[in-house]
mmCIF file of C-alpha atoms in Angstrom:
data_model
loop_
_atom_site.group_PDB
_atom_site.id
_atom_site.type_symbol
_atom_site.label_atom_id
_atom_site.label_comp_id
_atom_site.label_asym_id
_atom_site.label_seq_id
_atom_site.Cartn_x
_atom_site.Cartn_y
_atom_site.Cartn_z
ATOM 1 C CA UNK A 237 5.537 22.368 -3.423
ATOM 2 C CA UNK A 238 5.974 25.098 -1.167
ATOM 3 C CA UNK A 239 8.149 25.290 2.163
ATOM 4 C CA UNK A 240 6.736 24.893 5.117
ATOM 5 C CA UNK A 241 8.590 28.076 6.394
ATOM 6 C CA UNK A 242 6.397 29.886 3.086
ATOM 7 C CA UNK A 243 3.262 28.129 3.708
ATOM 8 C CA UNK A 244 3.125 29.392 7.137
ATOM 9 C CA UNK A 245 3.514 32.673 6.355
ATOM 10 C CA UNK A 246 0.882 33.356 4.402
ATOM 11 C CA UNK A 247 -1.328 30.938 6.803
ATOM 12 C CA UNK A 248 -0.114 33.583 9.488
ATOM 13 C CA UNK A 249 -0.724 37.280 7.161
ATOM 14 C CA UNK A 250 -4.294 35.744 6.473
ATOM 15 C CA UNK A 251 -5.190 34.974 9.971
ATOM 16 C CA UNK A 252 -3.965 38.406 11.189
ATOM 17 C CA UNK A 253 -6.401 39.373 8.225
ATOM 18 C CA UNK A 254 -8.957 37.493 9.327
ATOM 19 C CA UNK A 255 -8.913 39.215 12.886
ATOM 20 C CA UNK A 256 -8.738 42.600 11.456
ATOM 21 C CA UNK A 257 -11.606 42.077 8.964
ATOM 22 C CA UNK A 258 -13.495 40.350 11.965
ATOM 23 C CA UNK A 259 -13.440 43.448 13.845
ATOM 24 C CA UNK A 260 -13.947 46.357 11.611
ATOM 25 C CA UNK A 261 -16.323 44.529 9.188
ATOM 26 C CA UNK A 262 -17.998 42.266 11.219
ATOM 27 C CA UNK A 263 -17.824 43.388 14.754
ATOM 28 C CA UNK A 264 -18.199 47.310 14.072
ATOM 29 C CA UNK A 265 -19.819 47.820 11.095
ATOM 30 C CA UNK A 266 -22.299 45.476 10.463
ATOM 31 C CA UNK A 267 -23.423 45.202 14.402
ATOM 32 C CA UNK A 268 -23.510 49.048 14.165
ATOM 33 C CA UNK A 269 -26.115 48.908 10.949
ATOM 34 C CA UNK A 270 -27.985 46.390 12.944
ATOM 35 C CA UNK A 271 -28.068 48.012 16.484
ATOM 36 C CA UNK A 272 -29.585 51.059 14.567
ATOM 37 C CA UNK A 273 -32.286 48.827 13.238
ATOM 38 C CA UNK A 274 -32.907 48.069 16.875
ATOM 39 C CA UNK A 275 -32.732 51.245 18.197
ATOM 40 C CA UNK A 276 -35.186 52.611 15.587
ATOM 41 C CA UNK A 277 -37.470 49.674 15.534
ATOM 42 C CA UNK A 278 -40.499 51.907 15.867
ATOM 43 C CA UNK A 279 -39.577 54.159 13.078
ATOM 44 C CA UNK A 280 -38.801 51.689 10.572
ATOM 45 C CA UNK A 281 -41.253 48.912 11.838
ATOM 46 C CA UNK A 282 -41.228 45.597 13.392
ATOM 47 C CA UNK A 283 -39.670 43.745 10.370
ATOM 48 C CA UNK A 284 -36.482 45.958 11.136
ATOM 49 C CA UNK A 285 -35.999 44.523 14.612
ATOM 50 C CA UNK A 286 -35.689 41.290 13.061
ATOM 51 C CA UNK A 287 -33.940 42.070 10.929
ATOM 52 C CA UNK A 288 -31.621 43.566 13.493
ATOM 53 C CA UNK A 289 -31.589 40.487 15.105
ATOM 54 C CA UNK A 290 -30.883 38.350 11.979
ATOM 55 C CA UNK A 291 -27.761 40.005 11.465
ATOM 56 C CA UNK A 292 -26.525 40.255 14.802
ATOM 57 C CA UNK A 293 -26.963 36.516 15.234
ATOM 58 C CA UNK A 294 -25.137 35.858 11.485
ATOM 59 C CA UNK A 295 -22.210 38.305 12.939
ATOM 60 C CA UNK A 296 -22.373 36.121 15.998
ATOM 61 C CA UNK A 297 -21.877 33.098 13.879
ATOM 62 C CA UNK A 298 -19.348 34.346 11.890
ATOM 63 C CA UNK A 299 -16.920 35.222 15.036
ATOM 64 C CA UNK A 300 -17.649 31.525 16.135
ATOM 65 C CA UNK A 301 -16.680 30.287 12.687
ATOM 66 C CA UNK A 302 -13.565 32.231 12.963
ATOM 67 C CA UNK A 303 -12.823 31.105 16.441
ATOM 68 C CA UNK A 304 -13.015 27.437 15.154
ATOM 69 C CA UNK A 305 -10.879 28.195 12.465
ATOM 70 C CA UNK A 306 -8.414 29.251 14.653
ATOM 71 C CA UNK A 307 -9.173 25.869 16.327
ATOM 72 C CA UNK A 308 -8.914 24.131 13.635
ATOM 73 C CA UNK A 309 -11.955 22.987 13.637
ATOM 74 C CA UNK A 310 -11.935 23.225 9.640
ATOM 75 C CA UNK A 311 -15.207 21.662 8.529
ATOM 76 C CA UNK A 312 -17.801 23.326 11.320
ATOM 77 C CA UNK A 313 -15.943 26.662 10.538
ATOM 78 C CA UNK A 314 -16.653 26.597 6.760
ATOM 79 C CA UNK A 315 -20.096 25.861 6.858
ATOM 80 C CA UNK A 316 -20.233 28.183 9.540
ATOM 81 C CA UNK A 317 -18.969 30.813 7.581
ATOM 82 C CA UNK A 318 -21.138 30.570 4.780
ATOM 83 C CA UNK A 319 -23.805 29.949 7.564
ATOM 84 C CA UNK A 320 -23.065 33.603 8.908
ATOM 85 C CA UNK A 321 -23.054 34.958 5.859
ATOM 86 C CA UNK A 322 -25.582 34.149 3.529
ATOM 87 C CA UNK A 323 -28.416 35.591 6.220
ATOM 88 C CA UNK A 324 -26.595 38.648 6.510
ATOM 89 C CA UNK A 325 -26.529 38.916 2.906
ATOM 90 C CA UNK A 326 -30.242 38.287 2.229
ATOM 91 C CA UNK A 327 -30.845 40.342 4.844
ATOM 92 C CA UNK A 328 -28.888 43.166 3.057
ATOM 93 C CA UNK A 329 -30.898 42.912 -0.223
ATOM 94 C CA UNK A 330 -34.522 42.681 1.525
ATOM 95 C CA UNK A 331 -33.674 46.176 3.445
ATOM 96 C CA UNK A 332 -31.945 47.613 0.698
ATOM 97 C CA UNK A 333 -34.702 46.960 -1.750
ATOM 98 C CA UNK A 334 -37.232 48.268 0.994
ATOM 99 C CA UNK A 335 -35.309 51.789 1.516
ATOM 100 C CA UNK A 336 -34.753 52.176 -2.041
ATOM 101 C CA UNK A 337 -38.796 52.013 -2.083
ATOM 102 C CA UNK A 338 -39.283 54.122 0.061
ATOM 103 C CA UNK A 339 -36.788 56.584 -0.768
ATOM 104 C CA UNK A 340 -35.006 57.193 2.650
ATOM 105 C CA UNK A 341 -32.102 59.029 3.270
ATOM 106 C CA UNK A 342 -29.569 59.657 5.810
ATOM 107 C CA UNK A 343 -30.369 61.951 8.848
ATOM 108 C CA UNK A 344 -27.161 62.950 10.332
ATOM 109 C CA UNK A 345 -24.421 64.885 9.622
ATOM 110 C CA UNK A 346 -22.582 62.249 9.034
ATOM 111 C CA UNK A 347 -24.837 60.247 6.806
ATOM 112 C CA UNK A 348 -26.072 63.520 5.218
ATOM 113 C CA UNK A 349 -26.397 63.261 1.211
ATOM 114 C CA UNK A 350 -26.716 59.656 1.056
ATOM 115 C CA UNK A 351 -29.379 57.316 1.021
ATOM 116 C CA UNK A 352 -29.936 54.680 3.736
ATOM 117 C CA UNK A 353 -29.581 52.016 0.997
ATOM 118 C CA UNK A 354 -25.942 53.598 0.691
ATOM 119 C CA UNK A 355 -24.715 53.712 4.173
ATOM 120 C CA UNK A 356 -26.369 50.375 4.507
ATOM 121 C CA UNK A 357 -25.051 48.195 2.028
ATOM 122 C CA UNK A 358 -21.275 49.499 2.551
ATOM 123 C CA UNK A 359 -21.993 48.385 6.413
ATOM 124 C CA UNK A 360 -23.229 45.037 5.292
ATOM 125 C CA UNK A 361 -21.023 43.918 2.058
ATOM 126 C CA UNK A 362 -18.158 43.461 3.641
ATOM 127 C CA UNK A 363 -19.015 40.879 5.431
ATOM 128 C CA UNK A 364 -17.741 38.622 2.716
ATOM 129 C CA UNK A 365 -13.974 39.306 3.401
ATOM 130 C CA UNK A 366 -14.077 37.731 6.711
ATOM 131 C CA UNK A 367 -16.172 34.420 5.441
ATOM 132 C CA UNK A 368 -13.676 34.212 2.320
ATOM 133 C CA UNK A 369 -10.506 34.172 4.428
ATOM 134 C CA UNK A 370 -12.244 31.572 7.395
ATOM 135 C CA UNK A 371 -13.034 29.171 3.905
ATOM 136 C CA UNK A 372 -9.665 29.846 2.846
ATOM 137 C CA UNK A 373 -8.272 29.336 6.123
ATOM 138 C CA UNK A 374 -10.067 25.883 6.673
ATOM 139 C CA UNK A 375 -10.585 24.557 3.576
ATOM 140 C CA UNK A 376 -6.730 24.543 2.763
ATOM 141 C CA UNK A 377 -5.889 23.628 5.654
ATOM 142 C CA UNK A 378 -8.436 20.790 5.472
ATOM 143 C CA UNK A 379 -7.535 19.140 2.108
ATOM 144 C CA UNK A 380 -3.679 19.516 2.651
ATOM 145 C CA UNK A 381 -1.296 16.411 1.833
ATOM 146 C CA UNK A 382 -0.592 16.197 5.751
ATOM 147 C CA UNK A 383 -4.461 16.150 7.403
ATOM 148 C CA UNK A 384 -5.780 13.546 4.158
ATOM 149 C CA UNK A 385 -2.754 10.912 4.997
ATOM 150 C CA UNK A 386 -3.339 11.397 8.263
ATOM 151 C CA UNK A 387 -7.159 10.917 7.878
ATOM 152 C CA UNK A 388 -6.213 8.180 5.761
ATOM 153 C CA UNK A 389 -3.999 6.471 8.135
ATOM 154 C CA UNK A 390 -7.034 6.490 11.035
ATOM 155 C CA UNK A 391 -9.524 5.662 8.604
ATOM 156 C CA UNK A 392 -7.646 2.007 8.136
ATOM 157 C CA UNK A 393 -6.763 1.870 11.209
ATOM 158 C CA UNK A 394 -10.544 1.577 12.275
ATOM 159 C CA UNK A 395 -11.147 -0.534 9.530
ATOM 160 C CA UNK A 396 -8.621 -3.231 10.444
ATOM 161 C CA UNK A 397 -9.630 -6.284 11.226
ATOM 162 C CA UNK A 398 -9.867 -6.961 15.230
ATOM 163 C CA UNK A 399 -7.939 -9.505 17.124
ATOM 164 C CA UNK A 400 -10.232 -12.844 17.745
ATOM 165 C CA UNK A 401 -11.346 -13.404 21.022
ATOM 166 C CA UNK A 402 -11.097 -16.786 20.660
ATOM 167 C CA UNK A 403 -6.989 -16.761 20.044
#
C-alpha cells in the first residue's frame, strides 16, 4: 500500500491536470468550435446552432463535474463526466460525418489547407482527457479503503436497532 504522503501527490499532479485540461480543452477549444457553429448558424444551417448549443451545454457540464470533483462529490461528478462527454462526442461524429459530405474546408489563414472535419475533430477529441482524469479523480477516491469503512461504519449505524420507547 502506498503512503499517504505518495498518494497525495499524484491526487494533487492530476488535479492540477485536470484544471489545465479543463481550460485549454474544454473551456477554449471546444467552446471555440462551438461558438463558430453559432456564429455561422446561417451558413451551415439550423442543425449547427444546436449543435453549438449541445456542446456548449456538455462543456458546461463537464466544468460542473470537475467542480464536484474537487468537492468531492465523487459519484454526481463521474456520471457527470461521462454525462458531458458522451454528447460532445456524438456531436463530434454527426458534424464530422456531415463536413466530410460535403467536402468543406477551412477559410482562414489559419485553418487554410485543412478540412473543417480536421480543425473540428482536434477541437472536440480532447475532451476525453478532462472526463478521464474527473473518473479517475472520483472513482479512486470513491472506492478507497478509508470512504468504504467509513460508509460501512454509517451504514450500521443506521441499521442498529433503536432504543425502546417503552424502557
Amino acid at each position: 500500500m502506498r503512503s499517504l504522503k505518495m498518494r497525495s501527490r499524484w491526487r494533487i499532479a492530476a488535479g492540477i491536470l485536470l484544471l489545465l485540461s479543463l481550460v485549454w480543452c474544454v473551456r477554449i477549444m471546444t467552446c471555440s468550435a462551438a461558438a463558430g457553429w453559432l456564429m455561422h448558424a446561417e451558413h451551415y444551417g439550423a442543425a449547427f446552432q444546436a449543435y453549438g448549443i449541445i456542446v456548449l451545454a456538455a462543456a458546461g457540464v463537464l466544468t460542473l463535474a470537475a467542480v464536484l470533483c474537487f468537492l468531492r462529490i465523487d459519484r454526481s461528478a463521474a456520471v457527470l463526466a461521462v454525462t458531458g462527454w458522451l454528447p460532445t462526442l456524438i456531436v463530434m461524429f454527426i458534424v464530422c460525418s456531415r463536413a466530410e459530405k460535403a467536402g468543406w474546408s477551412g477559410q482562414t489563414a489559419v485553418s487554410f489547407g485543412r478540412t473543417a472535419v480536421q480543425v473540428w475533430r482536434e477541437a472536440l477529441i480532447w475532451d476525453f482527457v478532462p472526463a478521464a482524469l474527473i473518473l479517475l479523480l472520483s472513482l479512486t477516491r470513491y472506492c478507497s479503503q478509508d470512504n468504504r469503512a467509513r460508509r460501512a461504519a454509517e451504514k450500521a449505524k443506521k441499521e442498529a436497532d433503536a432504543p425502546s420507547v417503552f424502557d
